[in-house]
CSV table of C-alpha atoms and ligand atoms in Angstrom, one decimal:
chain,number,residue,atom,x,y,z
W,1,MET,CA,59.2,95.3,89.0
W,2,VAL,CA,56.9,91.7,90.0
W,3,GLU,CA,52.9,92.1,89.7
W,4,ASP,CA,51.2,89.0,88.8
W,5,ASP,CA,48.3,90.9,88.1
W,6,ALA,CA,48.5,92.4,84.3
W,7,GLU,CA,46.8,95.4,85.2
W,8,VAL,CA,48.0,96.9,88.2
W,9,ARG,CA,51.3,95.8,86.6
W,10,ALA,CA,51.0,98.1,83.3
W,11,LEU,CA,49.8,100.7,85.7
W,12,ILE,CA,52.6,100.7,87.7
W,13,ARG,CA,54.6,100.5,85.3
W,14,ALA,CA,53.7,103.7,83.3
W,15,TRP,CA,54.1,105.9,86.7
W,16,LEU,CA,57.1,104.6,87.1
W,17,GLU,CA,58.3,105.3,83.4
W,18,THR,CA,56.5,108.7,83.3
W,19,ALA,CA,59.0,109.8,86.6
W,20,GLY,CA,61.7,109.0,84.4
W,21,TYR,CA,62.7,104.9,85.6
W,22,GLU,CA,63.8,102.4,83.0
W,23,VAL,CA,61.5,99.1,84.1
W,24,GLY,CA,61.5,95.9,84.0
W,25,SER,CA,58.3,94.1,84.4
W,26,HIS,CA,57.7,91.0,85.4
W,27,ALA,CA,54.6,88.5,86.4
W,28,ASP,CA,56.5,85.6,87.8
W,29,ALA,CA,59.2,85.7,90.2
W,30,GLU,CA,61.5,83.7,88.4
W,31,SER,CA,61.4,85.7,85.5
W,32,ALA,CA,62.3,89.2,87.1
W,33,LEU,CA,64.9,87.0,88.9
W,34,GLU,CA,66.7,86.6,85.7
W,35,ASP,CA,66.6,89.4,85.0
W,36,LEU,CA,68.4,90.7,88.0
W,37,SER,CA,71.3,88.3,87.5
W,38,ALA,CA,71.4,89.4,84.0
W,39,GLY,CA,71.8,93.2,85.0
W,40,HIS,CA,71.8,96.0,87.5
W,41,ALA,CA,68.4,97.2,89.2
W,42,ASP,CA,68.5,99.9,91.7
W,43,VAL,CA,65.3,99.0,93.2
W,44,VAL,CA,63.1,95.6,93.4
W,45,LEU,CA,59.3,96.3,93.4
W,46,THR,CA,57.5,93.4,94.2
W,47,ASP,CA,54.1,92.2,95.3
W,48,ILE,CA,54.9,89.8,98.6
W,49,SER,CA,52.8,87.4,97.5
W,50,LEU,CA,53.5,85.8,94.1
W,51,PRO,CA,52.6,83.1,92.8
W,52,GLY,CA,55.4,79.8,93.1
W,53,MET,CA,57.5,81.3,95.1
W,54,SER,CA,57.1,83.1,98.9
W,55,GLY,CA,58.2,86.6,99.6
W,56,ILE,CA,61.2,85.6,101.7
W,57,GLU,CA,62.3,83.1,99.1
W,58,PHE,CA,61.9,85.9,96.8
W,59,LEU,CA,64.0,88.0,99.0
W,60,ARG,CA,67.1,85.3,99.5
W,61,GLU,CA,66.7,84.9,95.7
W,62,VAL,CA,67.5,88.7,95.2
W,63,ARG,CA,70.4,88.9,98.1
W,64,ALA,CA,71.8,85.7,96.4
W,65,ARG,CA,71.9,88.2,92.8
W,66,ASP,CA,72.8,91.3,94.9
W,67,LEU,CA,73.9,91.9,98.1
W,68,ASP,CA,72.3,95.8,97.8
W,69,VAL,CA,69.6,96.7,96.4
W,70,PRO,CA,66.3,97.5,97.9
W,71,VAL,CA,64.0,95.6,97.7
W,72,LEU,CA,60.3,97.1,97.8
W,73,LEU,CA,57.6,94.9,99.0
W,74,VAL,CA,53.4,95.1,98.0
W,75,THR,CA,51.0,93.7,100.2
W,76,GLY,CA,46.9,93.5,99.4
W,77,ASP,CA,47.0,91.1,102.9
W,78,PRO,CA,49.7,92.4,105.3
W,79,ARG,CA,49.7,89.8,107.7
W,80,LEU,CA,52.0,91.1,110.6
W,81,GLU,CA,54.8,88.3,111.2
W,82,THR,CA,55.1,88.0,107.2
W,83,ALA,CA,55.6,91.8,107.1
W,84,ILE,CA,58.0,91.8,109.7
W,85,GLU,CA,59.9,88.9,108.8
W,86,ALA,CA,60.0,90.2,105.7
W,87,VAL,CA,62.1,93.2,107.0
W,88,GLU,CA,64.5,90.7,108.8
W,89,TYR,CA,65.6,89.8,105.3
W,90,GLY,CA,66.1,92.7,103.9
W,91,ALA,CA,62.9,94.5,102.8
W,92,ALA,CA,63.4,98.1,102.7
W,93,ARG,CA,59.7,98.7,102.8
W,94,TYR,CA,56.0,97.2,102.7
W,95,LEU,CA,53.5,99.4,101.2
W,96,LEU,CA,49.7,98.4,101.6
W,97,LYS,CA,47.6,98.2,98.7
W,98,PRO,CA,46.2,100.2,97.3
W,99,VAL,CA,49.5,102.0,96.4
W,100,HIS,CA,48.9,105.9,95.2
W,101,ALA,CA,51.6,107.4,92.7
W,102,SER,CA,52.8,109.6,94.2
W,103,ARG,CA,53.8,107.6,97.7
W,104,LEU,CA,55.2,104.7,94.9
W,105,LEU,CA,57.6,107.1,93.3
W,106,ASP,CA,58.5,108.8,97.3
W,107,GLU,CA,59.3,105.4,98.4
W,108,VAL,CA,61.3,104.5,95.0
W,109,ARG,CA,63.0,107.1,95.3
W,110,ARG,CA,64.0,106.9,98.7
W,111,ALA,CA,64.7,103.5,98.3
W,112,THR,CA,67.4,104.0,95.0
W,113,ARG,CA,69.2,107.0,96.9
W,114,LEU,CA,69.7,104.0,100.1
W,115,GLY,CA,70.7,101.7,97.8
W,116,GLY,CA,73.2,104.0,96.3
W,117,LEU,CA,74.9,104.5,99.5
W,118,ALA,CA,74.6,100.8,100.6
W,119,ARG,CA,77.0,100.4,97.8
W,120,LEU,CA,79.1,103.2,98.4
W,121,LYS,CA,79.5,102.4,102.4
W,122,ARG,CA,80.3,98.3,101.1
W,123,GLU,CA,83.2,100.3,98.3
W,124,ALA,CA,84.3,102.5,101.7
W,125,LEU,CA,85.4,99.3,104.0
W,126,LEU,CA,86.9,97.7,100.4
W,127,VAL,CA,89.3,101.2,100.7
W,128,SER,CA,89.1,101.1,104.0
W,129,GLY,CA,89.9,97.2,105.3
W,130,LEU,CA,87.1,97.4,107.7
W,131,HIS,CA,85.4,94.6,108.5
W,132,TRP,CA,81.9,92.9,106.8
W,133,SER,CA,81.0,90.8,109.8
W,134,GLN,CA,78.1,93.1,111.3
W,135,LEU,CA,77.2,94.5,107.4
W,136,GLY,CA,73.9,93.6,106.5
W,137,ASP,CA,70.8,92.1,106.7
W,138,ARG,CA,69.9,88.4,107.3
W,139,ALA,CA,69.2,87.7,103.6
W,140,ALA,CA,72.7,89.2,102.6
W,141,LEU,CA,74.5,87.7,105.5
W,142,GLU,CA,73.4,84.2,103.9
W,143,ALA,CA,73.7,84.9,100.9
W,144,ARG,CA,77.6,85.5,101.4
W,145,PHE,CA,77.6,82.7,104.0
W,146,GLU,CA,76.4,80.6,101.0
W,147,ARG,CA,79.3,81.2,99.0
W,148,ALA,CA,81.6,80.9,101.4
W,149,LEU,CA,81.0,77.6,102.6
W,150,ALA,CA,80.8,76.9,99.0
W,151,SER,CA,84.5,78.5,98.6
W,152,VAL,CA,86.0,76.5,101.7
W,153,TRP,CA,89.1,75.3,101.9
W,154,PRO,CA,91.9,74.5,104.3
W,155,ALA,CA,95.3,76.9,104.3
W,156,PHE,CA,98.0,74.6,105.6
W,157,GLN,CA,100.7,75.7,107.8
W,158,PRO,CA,103.6,73.9,108.7
W,159,ILE,CA,104.1,72.8,112.3
W,160,VAL,CA,108.3,72.6,112.8
W,161,ARG,CA,110.7,70.0,115.0
W,162,LEU,CA,113.3,71.8,115.8
W,163,SER,CA,115.7,69.2,117.5
W,164,ASP,CA,115.8,67.3,114.2
W,165,ARG,CA,114.8,69.4,111.4
W,166,THR,CA,111.4,67.4,110.5
W,167,VAL,CA,108.1,68.3,109.7
W,168,TYR,CA,105.9,67.4,112.9
W,169,GLY,CA,103.0,68.4,111.3
W,170,TYR,CA,101.2,70.9,109.0
W,171,GLU,CA,97.6,72.7,110.7
W,172,ALA,CA,94.4,73.1,108.7
W,173,LEU,CA,93.1,76.8,108.9
W,174,LEU,CA,89.5,76.9,107.6
W,175,ARG,CA,89.8,79.9,104.4
W,176,SER,CA,87.8,80.7,102.0
W,177,ASP,CA,87.0,82.8,99.0
W,178,GLU,CA,84.2,84.3,99.6
W,179,PRO,CA,85.8,88.4,99.5
W,180,THR,CA,83.4,89.6,102.2
W,181,LEU,CA,83.7,86.6,104.7
W,182,PRO,CA,87.7,86.5,104.8
W,183,ALA,CA,89.3,85.4,108.2
W,184,ALA,CA,88.5,82.5,109.5
W,185,GLU,CA,87.3,84.7,112.2
W,186,ASP,CA,84.3,86.6,110.2
W,187,LEU,CA,83.4,83.3,108.8
W,188,LEU,CA,82.9,81.5,112.3
W,189,GLY,CA,81.0,84.9,113.6
W,190,ALA,CA,78.5,84.5,110.6
W,191,GLY,CA,78.3,81.0,110.9
W,192,GLU,CA,77.6,81.2,114.9
W,193,ARG,CA,75.0,84.5,113.8
W,194,LEU,CA,73.4,81.5,111.3
W,195,GLY,CA,73.5,79.1,114.1
W,196,ARG,CA,74.7,77.0,111.0
W,197,ALA,CA,78.8,76.9,112.3
W,198,VAL,CA,78.8,73.1,112.1
W,199,GLU,CA,78.8,73.2,108.5
W,200,LEU,CA,81.8,75.5,108.4
W,201,GLY,CA,83.6,72.6,110.4
W,202,ARG,CA,82.1,69.6,108.4
W,203,ALA,CA,83.7,72.1,104.8
W,204,LEU,CA,86.9,72.3,106.4
W,205,ARG,CA,86.9,68.5,107.0
W,206,ARG,CA,86.1,67.6,104.1
W,207,GLY,CA,88.7,70.1,102.3
W,208,VAL,CA,91.4,68.5,104.5
W,209,ALA,CA,90.1,64.8,103.5
W,210,ARG,CA,90.4,65.8,100.2
W,211,ALA,CA,94.4,66.6,100.4
W,212,ALA,CA,95.7,64.5,102.7
W,213,ALA,CA,96.7,62.1,100.2
W,214,ASN,CA,99.3,64.4,99.5
W,215,LEU,CA,100.9,64.4,103.3
W,216,PRO,CA,104.0,64.1,103.7
W,217,PRO,CA,105.3,60.8,105.0
W,218,ASP,CA,105.1,60.7,108.7
W,219,ALA,CA,102.9,64.0,109.4
W,220,LEU,CA,100.4,64.7,111.5
W,221,LEU,CA,97.3,66.4,110.3
W,222,PHE,CA,96.3,69.3,113.1
W,223,VAL,CA,91.8,70.1,112.5
W,224,ASN,CA,90.3,73.1,113.9
W,225,CYS,CA,87.2,72.0,115.9
W,226,GLY,CA,85.1,74.9,117.3
W,227,ALA,CA,83.4,73.5,120.8
W,228,GLU,CA,79.6,73.2,118.9
W,229,ASP,CA,82.1,70.6,116.6
W,230,LEU,CA,83.0,68.5,119.0
W,231,PHE,CA,79.6,67.2,119.3
W,232,ASP,CA,78.4,67.0,115.8
W,233,GLU,CA,77.8,63.5,115.2
W,234,ASP,CA,79.3,64.2,111.5
W,235,LEU,CA,82.3,63.3,113.4
W,236,LEU,CA,81.4,60.2,114.3
W,237,VAL,CA,79.0,58.3,111.6
W,238,ALA,CA,80.5,55.5,110.0
W,239,ASP,CA,81.8,57.2,106.5
W,240,ALA,CA,83.1,60.8,108.1
W,241,SER,CA,85.5,62.1,105.8
W,242,LEU,CA,88.8,62.0,108.1
W,243,HIS,CA,88.7,59.1,109.4
W,244,PRO,CA,91.0,57.0,107.2
W,245,TRP,CA,92.7,59.6,108.3
W,246,ALA,CA,92.1,59.1,111.8
W,247,SER,CA,95.6,57.9,113.3
W,248,ARG,CA,97.2,61.0,111.6
W,249,VAL,CA,94.5,63.5,112.7
W,250,VAL,CA,94.2,65.8,115.8
W,251,PHE,CA,91.8,67.7,117.2
W,252,GLU,CA,92.5,71.3,118.2
W,253,VAL,CA,89.8,72.3,120.3
W,254,THR,CA,89.9,75.9,121.1
W,255,GLU,CA,90.6,77.3,125.1
W,256,ARG,CA,88.6,80.8,123.5
W,257,ALA,CA,85.8,79.5,123.7
W,258,PRO,CA,83.9,77.9,127.2
W,259,LEU,CA,83.8,73.5,126.3
W,260,GLY,CA,79.9,73.6,126.5
W,261,SER,CA,79.0,70.6,128.9
W,262,PRO,CA,82.5,69.3,130.1
W,263,THR,CA,81.2,65.9,130.7
W,264,ARG,CA,79.4,65.6,127.4
W,265,ALA,CA,82.6,67.0,125.7
W,266,ALA,CA,84.3,64.2,127.9
W,267,LYS,CA,82.2,61.1,126.5
W,268,HIS,CA,82.4,62.6,123.0
W,269,VAL,CA,86.1,63.1,122.8
W,270,ALA,CA,86.3,59.7,123.7
W,271,ARG,CA,84.4,58.1,121.4
W,272,LEU,CA,87.0,60.2,119.1
W,273,ARG,CA,89.5,58.6,120.4
W,274,LYS,CA,88.3,54.9,120.0
W,275,LEU,CA,88.3,55.9,116.2
W,276,GLY,CA,91.6,56.6,116.7
W,277,TYR,CA,91.8,60.5,116.4
W,278,ARG,CA,94.3,62.8,119.2
W,279,ILE,CA,92.9,65.9,120.6
W,280,ALA,CA,95.2,68.8,121.0
W,281,VAL,CA,94.2,71.9,123.2
W,282,ASP,CA,94.4,75.2,121.3
W,283,ASP,CA,95.1,79.0,122.5
W,284,LEU,CA,96.2,78.0,125.8
W,285,GLY,CA,96.5,80.8,128.3
W,286,ALA,CA,94.2,82.7,125.8
W,287,GLY,CA,91.0,81.8,126.8
W,288,TYR,CA,88.9,82.1,130.4
W,289,ALA,CA,88.0,78.2,130.5
W,290,GLY,CA,91.0,77.7,133.3
W,291,LEU,CA,91.1,74.2,133.8
W,292,SER,CA,88.3,73.0,132.2
W,293,ALA,CA,89.6,72.3,128.8
W,294,LEU,CA,92.5,70.7,130.5
W,295,LEU,CA,91.0,68.7,132.6
W,296,HIS,CA,88.2,67.2,130.8
W,297,LEU,CA,89.6,66.7,127.5
W,298,ASP,CA,92.8,65.5,128.4
W,299,PRO,CA,94.7,66.2,125.2
W,300,GLU,CA,97.5,64.5,124.0
W,301,VAL,CA,98.8,68.1,122.7
W,302,VAL,CA,98.4,71.8,123.7
W,303,LYS,CA,99.3,74.7,121.9
W,304,LEU,CA,100.4,78.0,123.6
W,305,ASP,CA,98.7,80.6,122.4
W,306,MET,CA,100.8,83.0,120.3
W,307,GLY,CA,100.1,86.1,122.4
W,308,LEU,CA,102.0,84.1,124.9
W,309,VAL,CA,104.8,84.1,122.5
W,310,ARG,CA,105.4,87.4,121.4
W,311,GLY,CA,108.4,89.5,122.5
W,312,VAL,CA,109.4,86.5,124.6
W,313,ASP,CA,112.9,87.6,124.2
W,314,THR,CA,112.4,90.7,125.6
W,315,ASP,CA,110.0,90.0,128.8
W,316,PRO,CA,111.4,87.5,131.4
W,317,ALA,CA,107.4,87.7,132.6
W,318,ARG,CA,106.7,85.4,129.4
W,319,ARG,CA,110.0,83.4,129.7
W,320,ARG,CA,109.0,82.6,133.0
W,321,VAL,CA,105.5,81.3,132.3
W,322,ILE,CA,106.2,79.6,129.3
W,323,GLY,CA,108.9,77.7,130.9
W,324,SER,CA,106.8,76.9,133.8
W,325,MET,CA,104.1,75.6,131.0
W,326,LEU,CA,106.3,73.8,129.1
W,327,ALA,CA,107.3,72.3,132.4
W,328,LEU,CA,104.4,70.9,133.7
W,329,CYS,CA,103.2,69.6,130.2
W,330,ARG,CA,106.4,67.5,129.9
W,331,ASP,CA,105.5,66.5,133.6
W,332,LEU,CA,102.3,65.9,131.9
W,333,SER,CA,103.2,64.1,129.2
W,334,MET,CA,101.3,65.9,127.0
W,335,GLU,CA,103.1,67.3,123.8
W,336,THR,CA,103.2,71.5,123.3
W,337,ILE,CA,103.7,73.1,120.3
W,338,ILE,CA,104.2,77.1,120.6
W,339,GLU,CA,102.2,78.8,117.9
W,340,GLY,CA,102.9,82.3,116.0
W,341,VAL,CA,107.0,82.6,116.2
W,342,GLN,CA,107.6,85.0,114.1
W,343,THR,CA,111.1,85.8,114.7
W,344,GLU,CA,114.8,83.8,114.8
W,345,ALA,CA,114.8,85.9,118.5
W,346,GLU,CA,111.5,84.6,119.5
W,347,ARG,CA,112.8,81.1,118.3
W,348,ASP,CA,116.2,81.0,120.1
W,349,ALA,CA,114.6,82.2,123.2
W,350,LEU,CA,111.7,79.0,123.1
W,351,VAL,CA,114.3,76.7,122.3
W,352,GLU,CA,116.7,77.8,125.4
W,353,LEU,CA,113.2,77.5,127.2
W,354,GLY,CA,113.3,73.4,126.4
W,355,GLY,CA,110.5,74.5,123.7
W,356,ASP,CA,111.0,72.2,120.3
W,357,LEU,CA,107.4,72.0,118.4
W,358,LEU,CA,107.2,75.5,116.7
W,359,GLN,CA,104.6,76.9,114.2
W,360,GLY,CA,104.8,80.3,112.9
W,361,TYR,CA,105.5,82.7,110.3
W,362,LEU,CA,109.1,82.0,110.7
W,363,PHE,CA,108.6,78.4,109.6
W,364,GLY,CA,105.9,79.2,107.1
W,365,ARG,CA,103.0,80.8,105.9
W,366,PRO,CA,99.3,78.9,105.5
W,367,GLY,CA,99.5,77.8,102.0
W,368,ARG,CA,97.0,75.9,99.9
W,369,THR,CA,99.9,73.1,99.9
W,370,PHE,CA,101.9,71.6,102.1
W,371,GLU,CA,105.1,73.7,101.5
W,372,PRO,CA,108.1,72.1,103.5
W,373,PRO,CA,109.0,74.5,106.0
W,374,THR,CA,112.1,77.1,105.7
W,375,PHE,CA,114.4,76.3,109.0
U,1,G,O1,93.6,79.9,117.0
U,1,G,P1,94.6,79.2,115.9
U,1,G,O2,95.8,79.2,116.6
U,1,G,O3,94.0,78.1,115.1
U,1,G,O4,94.7,80.2,115.0
U,1,G,C1,95.9,80.5,113.8
U,1,G,C2,96.0,81.8,113.1
U,1,G,O5,97.2,82.2,113.7
U,1,G,C3,95.9,81.5,111.6
U,1,G,O6,94.6,82.4,111.4
U,1,G,C4,97.5,81.8,111.2
U,1,G,O7,96.8,82.4,109.8
U,1,G,C5,97.7,82.4,112.3
U,1,G,N1,99.4,82.8,112.6
U,1,G,C6,100.1,81.6,112.1
U,1,G,N2,101.2,81.9,112.5
U,1,G,C7,101.3,82.8,113.1
U,1,G,C8,101.9,83.7,113.3
U,1,G,O8,103.4,83.7,113.1
U,1,G,N3,101.9,84.7,113.2
U,1,G,C9,100.7,86.0,113.4
U,1,G,N4,100.5,86.7,113.6
U,1,G,N5,99.8,85.0,113.2
U,1,G,C10,100.1,83.5,112.6
U,2,MN,MN1,94.3,76.0,116.1
């Protein structure tokens, strides 16, 4: 409990202790946060206007320490915007001063139960393996995103050239050590909801640049680049992390999401090419972008989506589509990588169709280092 008025603090403390609660009572936010870092709390009860820290800032700090603990705000000056914002940031409720003992105790009891339920929900998700992405309030999402961002690392998956059994390159896939945002799509989803997706791209590129010194000679580096990343000035600044490797970097722009303004995209791509980078259109055959990405990005490389590949050995329709795509790309002088190859039967069917650059679990899983592929 945080309350800067000593008299009110003593009073609330007495109510809570009489009701059987163990109370850590604090005059300022910092010491309350220290207390929270040191141990567990069932409820946080705080005045909305604390000296030295705004209510929202305090909520953020609480969520950075505990994703579930309910926060009850008490306020003498209920400006509506603050209260609404606070609720969006995860305050369970705000109470107007003066608060009566019975009301306060009711709310604390209710919040304690809700907090317990939130914790159980998280445990249930872990047990059942469901998705985290929509869970929690904005402050909790921010806390998870911060942790994810601080622990971003690139996983490298080999792309092979089958005809001479060499490594064509490695694709850098976005990963983080934050357990509540395990997969790239969860991370990117969180980044988009917070309007911070470009920070993920920057962190990924920094990680790739750190690892690049160990890249086997001649191998290219394929780096995923979201539609919004493509417009990030960070790609173009003089000290951009990947510039030293530009001639070996191929940016993969997905066909899954629309390109935004195609002419603007084309302009950015031209600037990237001037710096030595190449461009691939990723997930070809999965997106609804039609010709747009191919037309405006004029990629050196295209990557066929793994959805097309699954079962290619048993499905003549897939073989027809892939065969035609390979032939067309050859005519357009685009290299074609086929993704998601999992079985020897799929591999053989693809080779028969003229496929040579392949990627998938059959040749290697994404890993922390540049592992040699298995042929
Ligand atoms: O959209 P993009 O092509 O960047 O996504 C690649 C994703 O596909 C990565 O998350 C990677 O782990 C996964 N992946 C790579 N190879 C295979 C594979 O052979 N099978 C399946 N199911 N997934 C794969
Ligand atoms: Mn990709």
